[in-house]
Short mmCIF file of C-alpha atoms in Angstrom, two decimals:
data_model
loop_
_atom_site.label_atom_id
_atom_site.label_comp_id
_atom_site.label_asym_id
_atom_site.label_seq_id
_atom_site.Cartn_x
_atom_site.Cartn_y
_atom_site.Cartn_z
CA MET A 30 38.60 -18.59 -74.87
CA SER A 31 41.35 -19.72 -72.54
CA ASN A 32 42.36 -17.91 -69.38
CA ASN A 33 45.52 -16.81 -71.18
CA ASN A 34 43.97 -15.20 -74.26
CA PHE A 35 43.50 -11.51 -73.48
CA SER A 36 41.11 -9.76 -75.83
CA ARG A 37 40.32 -6.07 -75.42
CA ARG A 38 36.69 -6.95 -74.76
CA LYS A 39 37.67 -9.34 -71.96
CA PHE A 40 39.66 -6.85 -69.93
CA LEU A 41 37.15 -4.04 -70.39
CA THR A 42 34.14 -6.02 -69.17
CA GLY A 43 32.83 -6.14 -65.66
CA ALA A 44 33.78 -2.63 -64.52
CA ALA A 45 30.69 -2.59 -62.33
CA ALA A 46 32.12 -5.53 -60.38
CA VAL A 47 35.27 -3.67 -59.43
CA GLY A 48 34.08 -2.75 -55.96
CA ALA A 49 34.92 0.25 -53.82
CA ALA A 50 38.70 0.03 -54.00
CA GLY A 51 38.76 -0.17 -57.79
CA ALA A 52 36.09 2.46 -58.28
CA MET A 53 38.11 4.93 -56.22
CA GLY A 54 41.11 4.53 -58.52
CA VAL A 55 44.76 4.50 -57.60
CA GLY A 56 44.96 8.27 -57.38
CA THR A 57 42.82 8.33 -54.25
CA PHE A 58 45.20 6.15 -52.28
CA THR A 59 47.89 7.85 -50.25
CA SER A 60 51.06 6.39 -48.85
CA CYS A 61 53.30 7.39 -46.00
CA ALA A 62 56.21 6.64 -48.32
CA THR A 63 55.36 9.17 -51.03
CA GLY A 64 55.21 12.91 -51.10
CA GLY A 65 52.28 14.92 -52.29
CA GLY A 66 53.75 17.33 -54.83
CA ALA A 67 51.70 19.80 -56.81
CA ALA A 68 49.88 17.12 -58.79
CA ALA A 69 48.83 15.19 -55.69
CA ALA A 70 47.54 18.39 -54.14
CA GLY A 71 45.35 19.04 -57.14
CA GLY A 72 47.49 21.82 -58.64
CA SER A 73 49.43 21.93 -61.88
CA TYR A 74 52.14 19.37 -62.45
CA ASP A 75 55.65 20.75 -61.85
CA TRP A 76 57.80 17.68 -62.48
CA VAL A 77 58.59 15.71 -59.33
CA PRO A 78 57.25 15.77 -55.78
CA ARG A 79 59.85 17.37 -53.52
CA ASP A 80 58.86 15.72 -50.24
CA TYR A 81 59.48 12.02 -50.88
CA ASN A 82 59.95 10.53 -47.41
CA PHE A 83 62.99 8.30 -47.44
CA PRO A 84 63.61 5.90 -44.54
CA PRO A 85 66.62 6.76 -42.33
CA MET A 86 69.02 4.59 -44.45
CA LEU A 87 71.10 3.68 -41.39
CA ASP A 88 74.25 1.57 -41.67
CA GLN A 89 73.41 -0.06 -38.33
CA VAL A 90 69.85 -0.82 -37.24
CA PRO A 91 68.80 0.58 -33.85
CA GLU A 92 68.67 -1.71 -30.84
CA GLY A 93 65.35 -3.17 -29.78
CA LYS A 94 63.51 -6.33 -28.92
CA VAL A 95 64.26 -9.33 -31.08
CA LEU A 96 62.06 -9.30 -34.18
CA LYS A 97 60.86 -12.65 -35.48
CA ALA A 98 60.19 -13.16 -39.17
CA GLY A 99 58.39 -15.87 -41.09
CA VAL A 100 59.24 -16.59 -44.72
CA ILE A 101 56.43 -17.52 -47.09
CA GLY A 102 57.90 -18.85 -50.32
CA CYS A 103 61.28 -20.51 -49.82
CA GLY A 104 62.68 -20.57 -53.36
CA GLY A 105 65.70 -18.60 -54.50
CA ARG A 106 64.33 -15.15 -53.73
CA GLY A 107 62.69 -16.18 -50.46
CA SER A 108 65.88 -17.84 -49.26
CA GLY A 109 67.87 -14.79 -50.35
CA ALA A 110 65.49 -12.45 -48.53
CA ALA A 111 65.76 -14.54 -45.37
CA VAL A 112 69.57 -14.28 -45.41
CA ASN A 113 69.41 -10.55 -46.26
CA PHE A 114 67.06 -9.99 -43.31
CA LEU A 115 69.40 -11.81 -40.93
CA GLU A 116 72.40 -9.85 -42.20
CA ALA A 117 70.51 -6.57 -41.83
CA GLY A 118 69.45 -7.16 -38.23
CA GLY A 119 72.25 -9.34 -36.91
CA THR A 120 71.57 -10.99 -33.59
CA THR A 121 68.55 -8.76 -32.99
CA VAL A 122 66.42 -10.63 -35.55
CA GLU A 123 65.48 -14.24 -36.16
CA VAL A 124 63.74 -16.32 -38.82
CA THR A 125 61.38 -18.52 -36.84
CA ALA A 126 58.92 -19.94 -39.40
CA LEU A 127 58.97 -21.15 -43.00
CA GLY A 128 56.19 -21.97 -45.44
CA ASP A 129 56.18 -23.36 -48.99
CA VAL A 130 54.21 -25.79 -51.15
CA PHE A 131 57.33 -27.94 -51.62
CA LYS A 132 59.36 -29.53 -48.85
CA ASP A 133 62.59 -29.50 -50.85
CA ARG A 134 62.36 -25.71 -51.21
CA LEU A 135 61.71 -25.35 -47.50
CA ASP A 136 64.66 -27.61 -46.64
CA SER A 137 66.92 -25.66 -49.00
CA CYS A 138 65.97 -22.38 -47.35
CA ASN A 139 66.68 -23.83 -43.92
CA GLU A 140 70.08 -24.99 -45.13
CA LYS A 141 70.92 -21.47 -46.31
CA ILE A 142 69.88 -20.07 -42.95
CA LYS A 143 72.25 -22.52 -41.25
CA ASN A 144 75.02 -21.62 -43.71
CA ALA A 145 74.55 -18.02 -42.63
CA GLY A 146 75.51 -19.09 -39.11
CA ARG A 147 72.01 -19.11 -37.66
CA ASP A 148 69.83 -21.79 -36.11
CA ALA A 149 67.60 -23.70 -38.49
CA VAL A 150 63.88 -23.22 -38.14
CA PRO A 151 62.51 -26.13 -36.05
CA GLU A 152 60.35 -28.69 -37.80
CA GLU A 153 57.22 -27.70 -35.89
CA ASN A 154 57.46 -24.24 -37.49
CA CYS A 155 57.97 -25.51 -41.05
CA PHE A 156 54.71 -25.66 -42.98
CA ILE A 157 53.93 -27.18 -46.37
CA GLY A 158 50.93 -26.65 -48.64
CA PHE A 159 48.84 -23.92 -50.20
CA ASP A 160 47.67 -22.93 -46.70
CA ALA A 161 51.21 -22.76 -45.30
CA TYR A 162 51.11 -18.96 -45.36
CA GLU A 163 48.26 -18.93 -42.83
CA LYS A 164 50.25 -21.13 -40.46
CA VAL A 165 53.37 -18.96 -40.77
CA ILE A 166 51.33 -15.83 -40.04
CA ASP A 167 49.77 -17.51 -36.99
CA SER A 168 53.12 -18.79 -35.64
CA GLY A 169 53.89 -15.74 -33.50
CA VAL A 170 56.07 -13.80 -35.96
CA ASP A 171 56.36 -10.00 -36.01
CA ILE A 172 57.27 -9.73 -39.70
CA VAL A 173 56.15 -11.69 -42.74
CA ILE A 174 58.45 -12.02 -45.75
CA LEU A 175 56.37 -12.73 -48.88
CA ALA A 176 58.32 -14.36 -51.71
CA THR A 177 55.99 -16.88 -53.35
CA PRO A 178 55.21 -16.60 -57.08
CA PRO A 179 53.47 -13.21 -57.50
CA LYS A 180 50.02 -14.65 -58.22
CA PHE A 181 49.67 -15.55 -54.54
CA ARG A 182 50.90 -12.20 -53.19
CA PRO A 183 47.60 -10.25 -52.88
CA GLU A 184 45.85 -12.89 -50.77
CA GLN A 185 48.90 -13.41 -48.58
CA PHE A 186 49.53 -9.69 -48.12
CA GLU A 187 45.92 -9.13 -47.11
CA ALA A 188 46.11 -12.00 -44.61
CA ALA A 189 49.31 -10.65 -43.08
CA VAL A 190 47.86 -7.15 -42.72
CA LYS A 191 44.65 -8.46 -41.16
CA ALA A 192 46.83 -10.29 -38.63
CA ARG A 193 48.65 -6.99 -37.94
CA LYS A 194 52.06 -8.14 -39.15
CA HIS A 195 54.74 -5.93 -40.64
CA VAL A 196 55.54 -7.00 -44.19
CA PHE A 197 58.40 -7.29 -46.61
CA MET A 198 56.99 -8.34 -49.97
CA GLU A 199 58.84 -9.06 -53.15
CA LYS A 200 57.82 -7.45 -56.39
CA PRO A 201 55.68 -7.83 -58.33
CA VAL A 202 52.78 -7.75 -55.90
CA ALA A 203 50.15 -9.08 -58.33
CA VAL A 204 49.71 -10.33 -61.90
CA ASP A 205 46.29 -8.85 -62.74
CA PRO A 206 44.07 -5.83 -61.97
CA VAL A 207 41.92 -7.76 -59.47
CA GLY A 208 45.05 -8.56 -57.49
CA ILE A 209 46.30 -4.97 -57.68
CA ARG A 210 43.08 -3.65 -56.18
CA GLN A 211 43.31 -6.23 -53.40
CA VAL A 212 46.84 -5.01 -52.61
CA LEU A 213 45.75 -1.36 -52.65
CA ALA A 214 42.89 -2.05 -50.24
CA ALA A 215 45.22 -3.97 -47.90
CA ALA A 216 47.75 -1.14 -48.16
CA LYS A 217 45.18 1.30 -46.79
CA MET A 218 44.41 -1.12 -43.97
CA ALA A 219 48.13 -1.45 -43.16
CA GLU A 220 48.50 2.32 -43.10
CA SER A 221 45.59 2.73 -40.69
CA GLN A 222 47.14 0.14 -38.38
CA GLY A 223 50.60 1.71 -38.43
CA LEU A 224 52.23 -1.31 -40.05
CA VAL A 225 55.53 -0.99 -41.90
CA VAL A 226 55.47 -2.35 -45.46
CA VAL A 227 58.65 -2.54 -47.54
CA ALA A 228 58.65 -3.79 -51.13
CA GLY A 229 61.40 -5.51 -53.08
CA THR A 230 61.87 -2.56 -55.44
CA GLN A 231 65.35 -2.22 -54.00
CA ARG A 232 66.45 0.71 -56.15
CA ARG A 233 64.40 2.92 -53.82
CA HIS A 234 66.72 1.70 -51.05
CA GLU A 235 69.96 2.09 -53.02
CA HIS A 236 72.10 5.06 -51.99
CA SER A 237 73.23 5.95 -55.50
CA TYR A 238 69.69 5.97 -56.92
CA ILE A 239 68.48 8.07 -53.99
CA ASN A 240 71.34 10.53 -54.36
CA LEU A 241 70.61 10.91 -58.06
CA TYR A 242 66.93 11.50 -57.27
CA LYS A 243 67.83 14.22 -54.78
CA GLU A 244 69.98 15.91 -57.40
CA LEU A 245 67.10 15.82 -59.88
CA THR A 246 64.81 17.53 -57.37
CA ASN A 247 67.40 20.33 -57.23
CA ASN A 248 66.65 20.97 -60.92
CA ALA A 249 69.95 19.47 -62.07
CA ILE A 250 68.59 18.39 -65.47
CA GLY A 251 65.63 20.76 -65.67
CA LYS A 252 62.19 19.44 -66.53
CA ILE A 253 62.12 15.79 -67.59
CA THR A 254 60.91 15.67 -71.20
CA GLY A 255 61.19 11.92 -71.89
CA GLY A 256 63.31 8.86 -71.39
CA GLU A 257 64.00 5.18 -71.82
CA VAL A 258 63.93 2.26 -69.38
CA TYR A 259 65.55 -1.07 -70.20
CA TRP A 260 65.86 -4.59 -68.88
CA ASN A 261 67.37 -6.43 -71.83
CA GLY A 262 69.18 -9.58 -70.72
CA GLY A 263 69.56 -13.25 -71.30
CA LYS A 264 67.21 -16.10 -70.57
CA LEU A 265 66.28 -16.35 -66.92
CA TRP A 266 65.61 -20.06 -66.31
CA HIS A 267 63.10 -22.82 -66.92
CA ARG A 268 62.28 -26.27 -65.54
CA ASP A 269 61.69 -29.20 -67.86
CA ASN A 270 58.77 -31.40 -66.92
CA ASN A 271 59.34 -34.35 -64.62
CA PRO A 272 57.02 -37.33 -65.11
CA ASP A 273 56.65 -37.52 -61.33
CA TRP A 274 55.22 -34.00 -61.19
CA SER A 275 51.57 -33.11 -61.58
CA GLU A 276 50.52 -30.29 -63.87
CA MET A 277 50.27 -27.79 -61.01
CA GLU A 278 53.63 -28.80 -59.58
CA TRP A 279 55.38 -28.31 -62.91
CA MET A 280 53.80 -24.89 -63.45
CA ILE A 281 54.78 -23.67 -59.98
CA ARG A 282 58.32 -25.01 -60.29
CA ASP A 283 58.48 -23.33 -63.72
CA TRP A 284 56.61 -20.24 -62.55
CA VAL A 285 58.66 -17.51 -64.27
CA ASN A 286 57.40 -18.85 -67.62
CA TRP A 287 53.65 -18.82 -66.88
CA CYS A 288 51.74 -15.53 -67.08
CA TRP A 289 49.19 -16.41 -64.40
CA LEU A 290 52.01 -17.04 -61.92
CA SER A 291 54.57 -14.36 -62.85
CA GLY A 292 52.68 -11.75 -64.87
CA ASP A 293 55.21 -12.21 -67.72
CA HIS A 294 58.70 -10.78 -67.43
CA ILE A 295 57.63 -7.19 -68.16
CA VAL A 296 55.76 -7.44 -64.84
CA GLU A 297 58.03 -9.81 -62.93
CA GLN A 298 61.41 -8.27 -63.80
CA HIS A 299 61.12 -5.07 -65.85
CA VAL A 300 58.87 -3.54 -63.18
CA HIS A 301 62.10 -2.42 -61.46
CA ASN A 302 62.88 0.01 -64.27
CA ILE A 303 59.25 1.08 -64.65
CA ASP A 304 59.19 1.83 -60.93
CA VAL A 305 62.25 4.08 -61.26
CA ALA A 306 60.42 6.06 -63.97
CA ASN A 307 57.34 6.45 -61.76
CA TRP A 308 59.54 7.52 -58.86
CA TYR A 309 61.79 9.98 -60.70
CA ILE A 310 59.00 11.52 -62.81
CA GLY A 311 56.59 11.67 -59.88
CA LYS A 312 53.57 10.15 -61.58
CA HIS A 313 52.54 7.17 -63.72
CA PRO A 314 51.74 7.09 -67.45
CA VAL A 315 48.09 7.25 -68.46
CA LYS A 316 48.23 4.95 -71.46
CA ALA A 317 50.44 2.48 -73.30
CA LEU A 318 50.91 1.15 -76.81
CA GLY A 319 53.20 -1.83 -77.07
CA PHE A 320 54.18 -4.96 -78.90
CA GLY A 321 56.15 -8.10 -78.20
CA SER A 322 56.66 -11.66 -79.30
CA ARG A 323 57.92 -15.08 -78.36
CA GLN A 324 61.09 -16.18 -80.11
CA ARG A 325 63.10 -18.50 -77.86
CA ARG A 326 61.09 -19.49 -74.80
CA VAL A 327 60.72 -23.26 -74.46
CA THR A 328 58.08 -23.59 -71.72
CA GLY A 329 55.06 -21.64 -70.53
CA ASP A 330 52.84 -19.18 -72.37
CA GLN A 331 54.74 -15.89 -72.15
CA TYR A 332 56.56 -13.56 -74.51
CA ASP A 333 60.32 -13.14 -74.32
CA ASN A 334 60.47 -9.54 -75.56
CA PHE A 335 58.41 -6.36 -75.20
CA ALA A 336 58.62 -2.76 -76.40
CA VAL A 337 56.12 -0.30 -74.97
CA ASP A 338 55.54 3.40 -75.56
CA TYR A 339 54.25 4.84 -72.27
CA ILE A 340 52.41 8.16 -72.62
CA TYR A 341 51.82 10.67 -69.81
CA ASP A 342 49.02 13.14 -69.25
CA ASP A 343 51.21 16.02 -70.48
CA GLY A 344 52.19 14.21 -73.69
CA MET A 345 55.60 13.03 -72.48
CA HIS A 346 56.78 9.59 -73.65
CA ILE A 347 58.92 6.94 -71.97
CA LEU A 348 60.17 4.02 -74.09
CA SER A 349 60.23 0.70 -72.25
CA THR A 350 61.98 -2.37 -73.64
CA CYS A 351 62.71 -5.71 -72.05
CA ARG A 352 64.01 -9.00 -73.40
CA GLN A 353 65.07 -12.40 -72.07
CA ILE A 354 67.01 -13.97 -74.96
CA ASN A 355 70.60 -15.22 -74.95
CA GLY A 356 73.18 -13.96 -77.41
CA CYS A 357 71.87 -10.38 -77.80
CA SER A 358 73.13 -6.94 -76.84
CA ASN A 359 72.05 -6.33 -73.26
CA GLY A 360 71.55 -3.50 -70.82
CA VAL A 361 69.64 -2.83 -67.59
CA TYR A 362 69.34 0.88 -66.87
CA GLU A 363 67.26 4.04 -67.16
CA ILE A 364 67.78 7.34 -69.01
CA PHE A 365 65.86 10.58 -68.42
CA HIS A 366 66.20 13.54 -70.78
CA GLY A 367 65.81 16.98 -69.28
CA THR A 368 65.70 20.50 -70.63
CA LYS A 369 69.19 21.12 -69.18
CA ALA A 370 70.95 17.73 -69.07
CA ILE A 371 70.51 13.94 -69.04
CA ALA A 372 70.31 11.56 -66.06
CA THR A 373 71.43 7.98 -66.65
CA THR A 374 71.93 4.89 -64.52
CA ASP A 375 73.97 3.17 -67.25
CA GLY A 376 77.37 2.36 -65.85
CA HIS A 377 78.90 1.82 -62.43
CA ASN A 378 77.14 4.73 -60.71
CA PRO A 379 74.11 6.80 -61.74
CA LYS A 380 75.15 10.17 -63.13
CA ILE A 381 74.16 13.35 -64.91
CA VAL A 382 75.77 14.19 -68.24
CA ASP A 383 75.53 16.98 -70.77
CA ALA A 384 74.72 16.61 -74.47
CA THR A 385 78.31 15.61 -75.24
CA GLY A 386 78.36 12.89 -72.58
CA ALA A 387 80.59 14.84 -70.21
CA GLU A 388 79.88 14.01 -66.56
CA LEU A 389 78.29 16.79 -64.52
CA PHE A 390 77.46 14.75 -61.41
CA VAL A 391 78.14 11.19 -60.22
CA ALA A 392 75.87 9.79 -57.50
CA GLU A 393 77.66 8.39 -54.49
CA GLY A 394 76.87 4.79 -53.64
CA SER A 395 77.32 2.58 -50.58
CA GLU A 396 79.04 -0.66 -49.74
CA THR A 397 75.76 -1.96 -48.33
CA SER A 398 73.79 -4.03 -50.81
CA PRO A 399 70.33 -2.58 -51.48
CA TYR A 400 68.97 -6.10 -50.88
CA VAL A 401 70.25 -5.77 -47.30
CA GLN A 402 69.50 -2.04 -46.96
CA GLU A 403 65.79 -2.56 -47.62
CA HIS A 404 65.63 -4.91 -44.62
CA LYS A 405 67.63 -2.47 -42.50
CA ASN A 406 65.06 0.16 -43.39
CA LEU A 407 62.22 -2.23 -42.50
CA ILE A 408 63.73 -2.99 -39.09
CA THR A 409 64.59 0.66 -38.41
CA CYS A 410 61.10 1.92 -39.24
CA ILE A 411 59.52 -0.73 -37.01
CA ARG A 412 61.78 0.02 -34.05
CA GLN A 413 61.55 3.79 -34.38
CA SER A 414 57.81 3.79 -35.15
CA ILE A 415 58.40 5.61 -38.45
CA PRO A 416 55.39 5.43 -40.81
CA PHE A 417 56.59 3.74 -43.99
CA ASN A 418 54.43 1.92 -46.50
CA GLU A 419 55.60 1.16 -50.04
CA ALA A 420 52.63 -0.96 -51.06
CA GLU A 421 50.90 1.70 -53.14
CA ASN A 422 54.10 2.66 -54.96
CA VAL A 423 54.88 -0.87 -56.01
CA ALA A 424 51.24 -1.69 -56.85
CA THR A 425 51.06 1.34 -59.14
CA SER A 426 54.27 0.36 -60.92
CA VAL A 427 53.05 -3.20 -61.35
CA MET A 428 49.79 -1.91 -62.82
CA VAL A 429 51.78 0.13 -65.33
CA ALA A 430 53.66 -3.02 -66.30
CA ILE A 431 50.38 -4.94 -66.61
CA MET A 432 49.07 -2.15 -68.84
CA GLY A 433 52.06 -2.58 -71.13
CA ARG A 434 51.67 -6.36 -71.20
CA VAL A 435 48.01 -6.19 -72.12
CA SER A 436 48.73 -3.67 -74.87
CA ALA A 437 51.39 -5.94 -76.35
CA TYR A 438 49.20 -9.04 -76.07
CA THR A 439 46.23 -7.34 -77.76
CA GLY A 440 47.98 -4.91 -80.08
CA LYS A 441 45.70 -2.16 -78.76
CA GLU A 442 46.27 1.09 -76.93
CA VAL A 443 45.40 0.55 -73.28
CA THR A 444 44.76 3.17 -70.59
CA PHE A 445 45.59 3.08 -66.91
CA ASP A 446 41.96 3.76 -66.01
CA GLU A 447 40.83 0.79 -68.12
CA MET A 448 43.23 -1.42 -66.20
CA MET A 449 42.09 -0.08 -62.84
CA ASN A 450 38.51 -0.90 -63.77
CA SER A 451 39.18 -4.26 -65.40
CA ASP A 452 37.91 -7.55 -63.95
CA MET A 453 40.84 -9.51 -65.41
CA LYS A 454 41.83 -12.28 -63.02
CA LEU A 455 44.40 -14.80 -64.21
CA GLY A 456 44.84 -18.43 -63.27
CA PRO A 457 42.70 -21.31 -62.05
CA ASP A 458 39.92 -20.71 -59.55
CA THR A 459 41.25 -23.26 -57.07
CA TYR A 460 44.73 -24.40 -56.12
CA VAL A 461 45.29 -28.13 -55.88
CA MET A 462 48.50 -30.06 -56.35
CA GLY A 463 47.26 -32.16 -59.24
CA ASP A 464 46.26 -32.12 -62.89
CA ILE A 465 43.90 -29.16 -63.25
CA GLY A 466 43.38 -29.05 -67.03
CA TYR A 467 44.94 -25.61 -67.38
CA MET A 468 47.80 -26.28 -69.76
CA LYS A 469 45.67 -27.79 -72.49
CA ASP A 470 43.92 -24.44 -73.00
CA ALA A 471 47.01 -22.26 -72.56
CA GLU A 472 47.84 -20.12 -75.58
CA VAL A 473 50.61 -17.68 -76.40
CA PRO A 474 48.76 -14.40 -77.12
CA VAL A 475 48.71 -13.25 -80.75
CA PRO A 476 47.62 -9.64 -81.39
CA GLY A 477 45.59 -8.43 -84.32
CA THR A 478 43.66 -10.37 -86.93
CA LEU A 479 44.29 -12.11 -90.26
CA GLU A 480 41.74 -9.95 -92.05
CA ARG A 481 42.87 -7.06 -94.25
CA GLY A 482 42.07 -3.52 -93.23
#
């Protein structure tokens, strides 16, 4: 069986090897960024926690000593995060170290920093290789920006926390249950050390989404009874093989098409919408039944479409669909049905509508991009010593996405507890820039059997 063929037996084995963090389960972890609510306190579930602790959401970050950041992963998102960070903090922040496995990516990031009107990172602080993250962390930075392919995130997050660095980390934060538990354990460590951790689930830093959430907590739609979350869009991108590249180099350059590197697009991209559901509903689903397929993808071992029925402990259902295929009807938004009205993020601004579609409330937005606001919030919380740690929130949402992926790959109903206790760990055991024999065993998952009955 290849590393990419996920049978039900495979992900259910090895529960005894989970360790303390996994055995505790996600429900035992607390976060400074989330409120308790009735469910968290052990009482009956109302519908959403009312004490979600938002960061200050300032337009201008407070003054303070210059904060130095190091970027680990200098591709498109890492370069974008570096520029967003500099825009958020202005002259009071600097990017002083870069790390990547490829020099051309590092050079491209440095060029974008210069195009933003800032000094390029000096050569002595530019590190290349699988161990580049360790050198960035040790370079004297205050903040680490994690933007490598998600497979590497748990190890890098743990290393940053152990070095007592504040962290901005892109979603998703892992691709498998072993990685999720590593992130959850590091999140507790970060909390105990007073470190600020902001995740790239930027809708939680978007004024319009926050204003809609606040309206929901005022009972604007009544009790949420169900909903739908969508990320249906066109093809993302792929890289054709280059004869000068080794197997590992091609996979990393083509990472959004390999499950062990990205988690598949339900995890890598659709997690945004799943996270909104977790946030607005105030808890995660307990099981999933999904399906998907591969119709158009030309590289890698992933699906290009998923549909998952997420079921909650009170019997509520959320439908999740995501697709990356050109030439189809598209939409990226969330809908929540309530006993009184409907909340939807479809359109220019999130809003509440009645059964006829008439607008009852339109959430006010902001001119500040949420990609910049999340870094403003990071800087503000550091300078004002505000406890803020989003690691558990994002890890939980990623685990929900993993649960949906595994259900679709296997054709079986999968529970959250099974995922939390799974020993599934994707990818090769060692990272070397060469031919590692991984692709020859890679398979696109096929659920079910050929037998009748």
